[in-house]
Amino acid sequence: MQPARLCFRSAGRPSRCSPRPSARPRRLRRGDATRSPARCGPGAIGRRRCELRRRAPGSLFPPGGAEINFCAAGDMSKKKGLSFEEKRVRMMEIFFETKDVFQLKDIEKIAPKEKGITSVSVKEILQSLVDDGMVDTDRIGTSNYFWAFPSKALHARKRKLEDLESQFAESSQKKETLQKSIEKSKIGRENTAERAALIEELAALRQKKEQLKAEIEKYRECDPDVIEEMRQTNKVAKEAANRWTDNIFSIKSWAKRKFGFEESRIDKSFGIPEDLDYID
């Protein structure tokens, strides 16, 4: 807490602040003072509670209705709350330090007192640790119990470290193999005049190939293989059409025997053409 300052403000002059005198000024009466927020001057730190009082001329204070500013400067900043990750770390400290088994209600009582974790966030933090496999849980009877021992965390870190080392070794070996392949592929592919001429010739041949393919596509309908394929497709379609025609005739015969419907009525009800017949 910084010492209070006594600030004098006169008309047309900037305020001048000096340490508060030891003698306490006379208590102001109602109606003598007006209040407004003010700052003691540049360099003030933190939030300030300032009372600005105006005295009448002829008093013990500077004449001309000078303003006296009593400022109590202090560090009034609010304490920063814990982040989600900090709460997780502190929650794990509860398990590692006690090495005990808890219920949710027990943790809700311990966490706010010992680790500064709000009780409303305990369940969410605990569930996130369970989901990540850092805290074990089991249901015994009607209650859920939670525990986490340092030995498990140590073994988990060791396994993770071994997996990472294995992945690193595998990646390093793969990188070395690819590097060797790159060096081997560069042999015979140096940028020479002969190689440039061959590449240009290859590009021309590829372009000619595409032109010939486009020319062949124009006469595709006359291709014997394409014609034979169309014949086989037509044959399959014809057999399928006759099969479904036979099925329609069978259903119509069954309906006439079962319900005594006339054939014309069946055709009209189901939209069956009158000239429906097999395809030769």
Tab-separated table of C-alpha atoms in Angstrom, residues 3-272:
chain	number	residue	atom	x	y	z
A	3	PRO	CA	1.148	6.356	1.331
A	4	ALA	CA	-1.748	8.699	0.665
A	5	ARG	CA	-1.034	11.969	-1.141
A	6	LEU	CA	-2.343	15.462	-0.609
A	7	CYS	CA	-2.933	17.242	-3.943
A	8	PHE	CA	-3.601	21.005	-4.315
A	9	ARG	CA	-5.332	22.253	-7.449
A	10	SER	CA	-5.577	25.996	-8.084
A	11	ALA	CA	-7.245	27.743	-10.990
A	12	GLY	CA	-4.984	27.734	-14.040
A	13	ARG	CA	-2.281	25.613	-12.343
A	14	PRO	CA	-1.562	21.894	-12.538
A	15	SER	CA	-1.968	19.843	-9.396
A	16	ARG	CA	1.013	19.428	-7.110
A	17	CYS	CA	1.116	16.329	-4.990
A	18	SER	CA	3.126	15.878	-1.843
A	19	PRO	CA	3.169	13.196	0.860
A	20	ARG	CA	0.263	13.434	3.226
A	21	PRO	CA	1.078	15.620	6.256
A	22	SER	CA	1.131	14.116	9.683
A	23	ALA	CA	-1.505	16.537	10.968
A	24	ARG	CA	-4.948	15.351	10.019
A	25	PRO	CA	-7.186	18.097	8.475
A	26	ARG	CA	-10.440	19.139	10.081
A	27	ARG	CA	-13.385	16.852	9.349
A	28	LEU	CA	-15.552	18.279	6.571
A	29	ARG	CA	-19.193	18.944	7.126
A	30	ARG	CA	-22.051	18.009	4.847
A	31	GLY	CA	-22.403	20.517	2.054
A	32	ASP	CA	-18.717	21.521	2.141
A	33	ALA	CA	-17.525	18.833	-0.218
A	34	THR	CA	-18.205	17.433	-3.648
A	35	ARG	CA	-16.992	14.046	-4.758
A	36	SER	CA	-15.584	13.130	-8.150
A	37	PRO	CA	-13.062	10.519	-9.295
A	38	ALA	CA	-9.502	11.791	-9.836
A	39	ARG	CA	-5.954	10.557	-10.140
A	40	CYS	CA	-3.112	11.708	-7.911
A	41	GLY	CA	-0.898	12.273	-10.893
A	42	PRO	CA	1.151	10.368	-13.502
A	43	GLY	CA	2.747	7.154	-12.356
A	44	ALA	CA	-0.085	6.086	-10.036
A	45	ILE	CA	-0.198	2.283	-9.774
A	46	GLY	CA	-3.263	0.084	-9.360
A	47	ARG	CA	-6.785	1.205	-8.604
A	48	ARG	CA	-7.163	4.380	-6.493
A	49	ARG	CA	-9.925	5.519	-4.259
A	50	CYS	CA	-9.927	9.271	-4.437
A	51	GLU	CA	-12.079	11.775	-2.627
A	52	LEU	CA	-12.049	15.226	-4.119
A	53	ARG	CA	-13.187	17.922	-1.733
A	54	ARG	CA	-13.686	21.637	-2.377
A	55	ARG	CA	-13.313	24.091	0.472
A	56	ALA	CA	-14.657	27.627	0.722
A	57	PRO	CA	-12.291	30.615	0.489
A	58	GLY	CA	-10.740	31.747	3.744
A	59	SER	CA	-10.271	28.287	5.194
A	60	LEU	CA	-7.034	26.672	6.299
A	61	PHE	CA	-6.495	25.418	2.754
A	62	PRO	CA	-5.220	27.391	-0.250
A	63	PRO	CA	-7.494	30.297	-1.206
A	64	GLY	CA	-9.619	30.579	-4.317
A	65	GLY	CA	-11.573	27.393	-3.828
A	66	ALA	CA	-8.608	25.077	-4.293
A	67	GLU	CA	-9.255	21.360	-4.580
A	68	ILE	CA	-7.710	18.902	-2.173
A	69	ASN	CA	-7.326	15.343	-3.426
A	70	PHE	CA	-6.849	12.603	-0.829
A	71	CYS	CA	-5.803	9.445	-2.696
A	72	ALA	CA	-5.158	6.038	-1.202
A	73	ALA	CA	-3.233	4.079	-3.824
A	74	GLY	CA	-3.039	0.354	-3.391
A	75	ASP	CA	-2.816	-2.836	-5.336
A	76	MET	CA	-6.489	-3.646	-5.759
A	77	SER	CA	-6.036	-5.969	-8.740
A	78	LYS	CA	-8.101	-9.098	-8.561
A	79	LYS	CA	-6.397	-12.391	-8.136
A	80	LYS	CA	-6.087	-14.189	-11.432
A	81	GLY	CA	-8.102	-17.428	-11.585
A	82	LEU	CA	-6.613	-20.819	-12.350
A	83	SER	CA	-6.603	-22.084	-15.902
A	84	PHE	CA	-8.120	-25.425	-16.834
A	85	GLU	CA	-4.712	-27.080	-17.148
A	86	GLU	CA	-3.565	-25.682	-13.786
A	87	LYS	CA	-6.653	-27.135	-12.153
A	88	ARG	CA	-5.865	-30.536	-13.671
A	89	VAL	CA	-2.312	-30.396	-12.298
A	90	ARG	CA	-3.505	-29.461	-8.837
A	91	MET	CA	-6.141	-32.172	-8.915
A	92	MET	CA	-3.452	-34.746	-9.691
A	93	GLU	CA	-1.413	-33.413	-6.761
A	94	ILE	CA	-4.266	-34.356	-4.430
A	95	PHE	CA	-4.053	-37.999	-5.520
A	96	PHE	CA	-0.247	-38.162	-5.592
A	97	GLU	CA	0.240	-36.505	-2.209
A	98	THR	CA	-2.397	-38.502	-0.342
A	99	LYS	CA	-2.127	-41.816	-2.282
A	100	ASP	CA	-5.679	-42.548	-1.246
A	101	VAL	CA	-9.029	-43.459	-2.822
A	102	PHE	CA	-11.753	-40.808	-2.899
A	103	GLN	CA	-15.370	-40.331	-3.735
A	104	LEU	CA	-16.537	-37.286	-5.655
A	105	LYS	CA	-17.946	-35.615	-2.562
A	106	ASP	CA	-14.585	-36.021	-0.792
A	107	ILE	CA	-12.700	-34.321	-3.610
A	108	GLU	CA	-15.279	-31.534	-3.742
A	109	LYS	CA	-14.442	-30.781	-0.103
A	110	ILE	CA	-10.645	-31.114	-0.355
A	111	ALA	CA	-9.986	-29.332	-3.668
A	112	PRO	CA	-11.306	-25.856	-2.714
A	113	LYS	CA	-9.527	-25.834	0.663
A	114	GLU	CA	-6.127	-27.225	-0.291
A	115	LYS	CA	-5.740	-26.448	-4.006
A	116	GLY	CA	-7.987	-23.450	-4.625
A	117	ILE	CA	-10.186	-25.302	-7.142
A	118	THR	CA	-13.798	-24.199	-7.088
A	119	SER	CA	-16.196	-26.951	-6.094
A	120	VAL	CA	-18.430	-26.398	-9.127
A	121	SER	CA	-15.565	-27.254	-11.496
A	122	VAL	CA	-14.291	-30.317	-9.606
A	123	LYS	CA	-16.553	-32.785	-11.419
A	124	GLU	CA	-15.589	-31.472	-14.875
A	125	ILE	CA	-11.859	-31.520	-14.083
A	126	LEU	CA	-12.067	-35.005	-12.602
A	127	GLN	CA	-13.985	-36.352	-15.594
A	128	SER	CA	-11.394	-34.944	-18.001
A	129	LEU	CA	-8.628	-36.740	-16.076
A	130	VAL	CA	-10.617	-39.990	-16.184
A	131	ASP	CA	-11.179	-39.608	-19.933
A	132	ASP	CA	-7.433	-39.127	-20.466
A	133	GLY	CA	-6.629	-42.228	-18.419
A	134	MET	CA	-4.768	-40.268	-15.748
A	135	VAL	CA	-7.245	-41.145	-12.993
A	136	ASP	CA	-8.809	-44.583	-12.498
A	137	THR	CA	-12.407	-45.045	-11.447
A	138	ASP	CA	-14.666	-47.928	-10.522
A	139	ARG	CA	-18.200	-48.347	-9.249
A	140	ILE	CA	-18.544	-50.288	-6.014
A	141	GLY	CA	-22.130	-50.727	-4.926
A	142	THR	CA	-23.846	-47.399	-5.437
A	143	SER	CA	-20.721	-45.232	-5.185
A	144	ASN	CA	-17.977	-44.265	-7.637
A	145	TYR	CA	-14.405	-44.256	-6.386
A	146	PHE	CA	-11.430	-42.456	-7.918
A	147	TRP	CA	-7.705	-42.996	-7.452
A	148	ALA	CA	-4.371	-42.298	-9.119
A	149	PHE	CA	-0.971	-43.403	-7.873
A	150	PRO	CA	2.410	-41.926	-8.856
A	151	SER	CA	3.691	-45.349	-9.920
A	152	LYS	CA	1.075	-45.600	-12.670
A	153	ALA	CA	1.909	-42.135	-13.960
A	154	LEU	CA	5.614	-43.050	-13.987
A	155	HIS	CA	4.983	-46.255	-15.940
A	156	ALA	CA	2.724	-44.406	-18.354
A	157	ARG	CA	5.455	-41.832	-19.007
A	158	LYS	CA	8.017	-44.582	-19.518
A	159	ARG	CA	5.779	-46.336	-22.041
A	160	LYS	CA	5.132	-43.062	-23.822
A	161	LEU	CA	8.863	-42.336	-23.910
A	162	GLU	CA	9.605	-45.804	-25.308
A	163	ASP	CA	6.945	-45.372	-28.007
A	164	LEU	CA	8.346	-41.992	-29.000
A	165	GLU	CA	11.897	-43.321	-29.117
A	166	SER	CA	10.735	-46.229	-31.288
A	167	GLN	CA	8.906	-43.848	-33.645
A	168	PHE	CA	11.966	-41.610	-33.796
A	169	ALA	CA	14.250	-44.535	-34.675
A	170	GLU	CA	11.825	-45.768	-37.327
A	171	SER	CA	11.482	-42.291	-38.836
A	172	SER	CA	15.256	-41.842	-38.859
A	173	GLN	CA	15.736	-45.152	-40.655
A	174	LYS	CA	13.040	-44.273	-43.175
A	175	LYS	CA	14.655	-40.892	-43.775
A	176	GLU	CA	18.038	-42.521	-44.379
A	177	THR	CA	16.489	-45.007	-46.837
A	178	LEU	CA	14.745	-42.228	-48.763
A	179	GLN	CA	17.937	-40.196	-48.856
A	180	LYS	CA	19.796	-43.137	-50.384
A	181	SER	CA	17.009	-43.601	-52.948
A	182	ILE	CA	17.238	-39.935	-53.896
A	183	GLU	CA	21.002	-40.150	-54.386
A	184	LYS	CA	20.608	-43.313	-56.449
A	185	SER	CA	17.870	-41.738	-58.594
A	186	LYS	CA	20.086	-38.771	-59.418
A	187	ILE	CA	22.574	-41.062	-61.202
A	188	GLY	CA	22.104	-40.766	-64.969
A	189	ARG	CA	19.706	-37.827	-64.648
A	190	GLU	CA	22.195	-35.024	-64.798
A	191	ASN	CA	21.079	-31.937	-66.708
A	192	THR	CA	22.851	-32.496	-70.031
A	193	ALA	CA	22.026	-31.445	-73.597
A	194	GLU	CA	21.293	-35.051	-74.578
A	195	ARG	CA	18.835	-35.496	-71.686
A	196	ALA	CA	17.071	-32.223	-72.534
A	197	ALA	CA	16.631	-33.343	-76.145
A	198	LEU	CA	15.199	-36.708	-75.045
A	199	ILE	CA	12.744	-35.024	-72.684
A	200	GLU	CA	11.562	-32.759	-75.466
A	201	GLU	CA	11.111	-35.730	-77.805
A	202	LEU	CA	9.169	-37.620	-75.130
A	203	ALA	CA	6.789	-34.677	-74.670
A	204	ALA	CA	6.159	-34.542	-78.428
A	205	LEU	CA	5.409	-38.286	-78.564
A	206	ARG	CA	2.965	-38.021	-75.668
A	207	GLN	CA	1.142	-35.207	-77.394
A	208	LYS	CA	0.901	-37.266	-80.581
A	209	LYS	CA	-0.454	-40.215	-78.596
A	210	GLU	CA	-3.270	-38.084	-77.200
A	211	GLN	CA	-4.161	-36.898	-80.694
A	212	LEU	CA	-4.363	-40.482	-81.984
A	213	LYS	CA	-6.554	-41.516	-79.031
A	214	ALA	CA	-8.943	-38.669	-79.834
A	215	GLU	CA	-9.047	-39.771	-83.485
A	216	ILE	CA	-9.835	-43.368	-82.521
A	217	GLU	CA	-12.637	-42.179	-80.220
A	218	LYS	CA	-14.442	-40.704	-83.233
A	219	TYR	CA	-14.777	-44.166	-84.823
A	220	ARG	CA	-15.602	-45.981	-81.614
A	221	GLU	CA	-19.148	-46.837	-82.757
A	222	CYS	CA	-17.698	-48.853	-85.630
A	223	ASP	CA	-15.327	-50.792	-83.424
A	224	PRO	CA	-16.121	-54.554	-83.667
A	225	ASP	CA	-15.421	-55.016	-79.947
A	226	VAL	CA	-17.815	-52.213	-79.031
A	227	ILE	CA	-20.501	-53.619	-81.337
A	228	GLU	CA	-20.170	-57.081	-79.799
A	229	GLU	CA	-20.430	-55.585	-76.330
A	230	MET	CA	-23.639	-53.788	-77.319
A	231	ARG	CA	-25.094	-57.053	-78.663
A	232	GLN	CA	-24.409	-58.834	-75.383
A	233	THR	CA	-25.955	-55.956	-73.435
A	234	ASN	CA	-29.084	-56.051	-75.625
A	235	LYS	CA	-29.386	-59.795	-75.129
A	236	VAL	CA	-29.303	-59.459	-71.348
A	237	ALA	CA	-31.856	-56.641	-71.447
A	238	LYS	CA	-34.183	-58.699	-73.681
A	239	GLU	CA	-34.051	-61.687	-71.361
A	240	ALA	CA	-34.780	-59.457	-68.352
A	241	ALA	CA	-37.765	-57.831	-70.102
A	242	ASN	CA	-39.291	-61.199	-71.036
A	243	ARG	CA	-38.742	-62.484	-67.509
A	244	TRP	CA	-40.635	-59.568	-65.972
A	245	THR	CA	-43.365	-59.883	-68.612
A	246	ASP	CA	-43.808	-63.518	-67.614
A	247	ASN	CA	-44.031	-62.491	-63.949
A	248	ILE	CA	-46.791	-59.966	-64.777
A	249	PHE	CA	-48.796	-62.587	-66.630
A	250	SER	CA	-48.438	-64.986	-63.704
A	251	ILE	CA	-49.706	-62.371	-61.209
A	252	LYS	CA	-52.644	-61.486	-63.451
A	253	SER	CA	-53.643	-65.165	-63.712
A	254	TRP	CA	-53.435	-65.582	-59.930
A	255	ALA	CA	-55.539	-62.444	-59.316
A	256	LYS	CA	-58.262	-63.633	-61.712
A	257	ARG	CA	-58.476	-67.037	-60.008
A	258	LYS	CA	-58.281	-65.666	-56.465
A	259	PHE	CA	-60.580	-62.646	-56.664
A	260	GLY	CA	-62.467	-63.166	-59.913
A	261	PHE	CA	-61.289	-59.894	-61.427
A	262	GLU	CA	-61.543	-59.271	-65.123
A	263	GLU	CA	-58.285	-58.890	-67.006
A	264	SER	CA	-59.218	-55.427	-68.291
A	265	ARG	CA	-59.927	-54.235	-64.753
A	266	ILE	CA	-56.513	-55.495	-63.585
A	267	ASP	CA	-54.763	-53.780	-66.495
A	268	LYS	CA	-56.560	-50.503	-65.803
A	269	SER	CA	-55.900	-50.603	-62.035
A	270	PHE	CA	-52.160	-51.254	-62.365
A	271	GLY	CA	-51.471	-49.359	-65.609
A	272	ILE	CA	-50.575	-52.452	-67.619
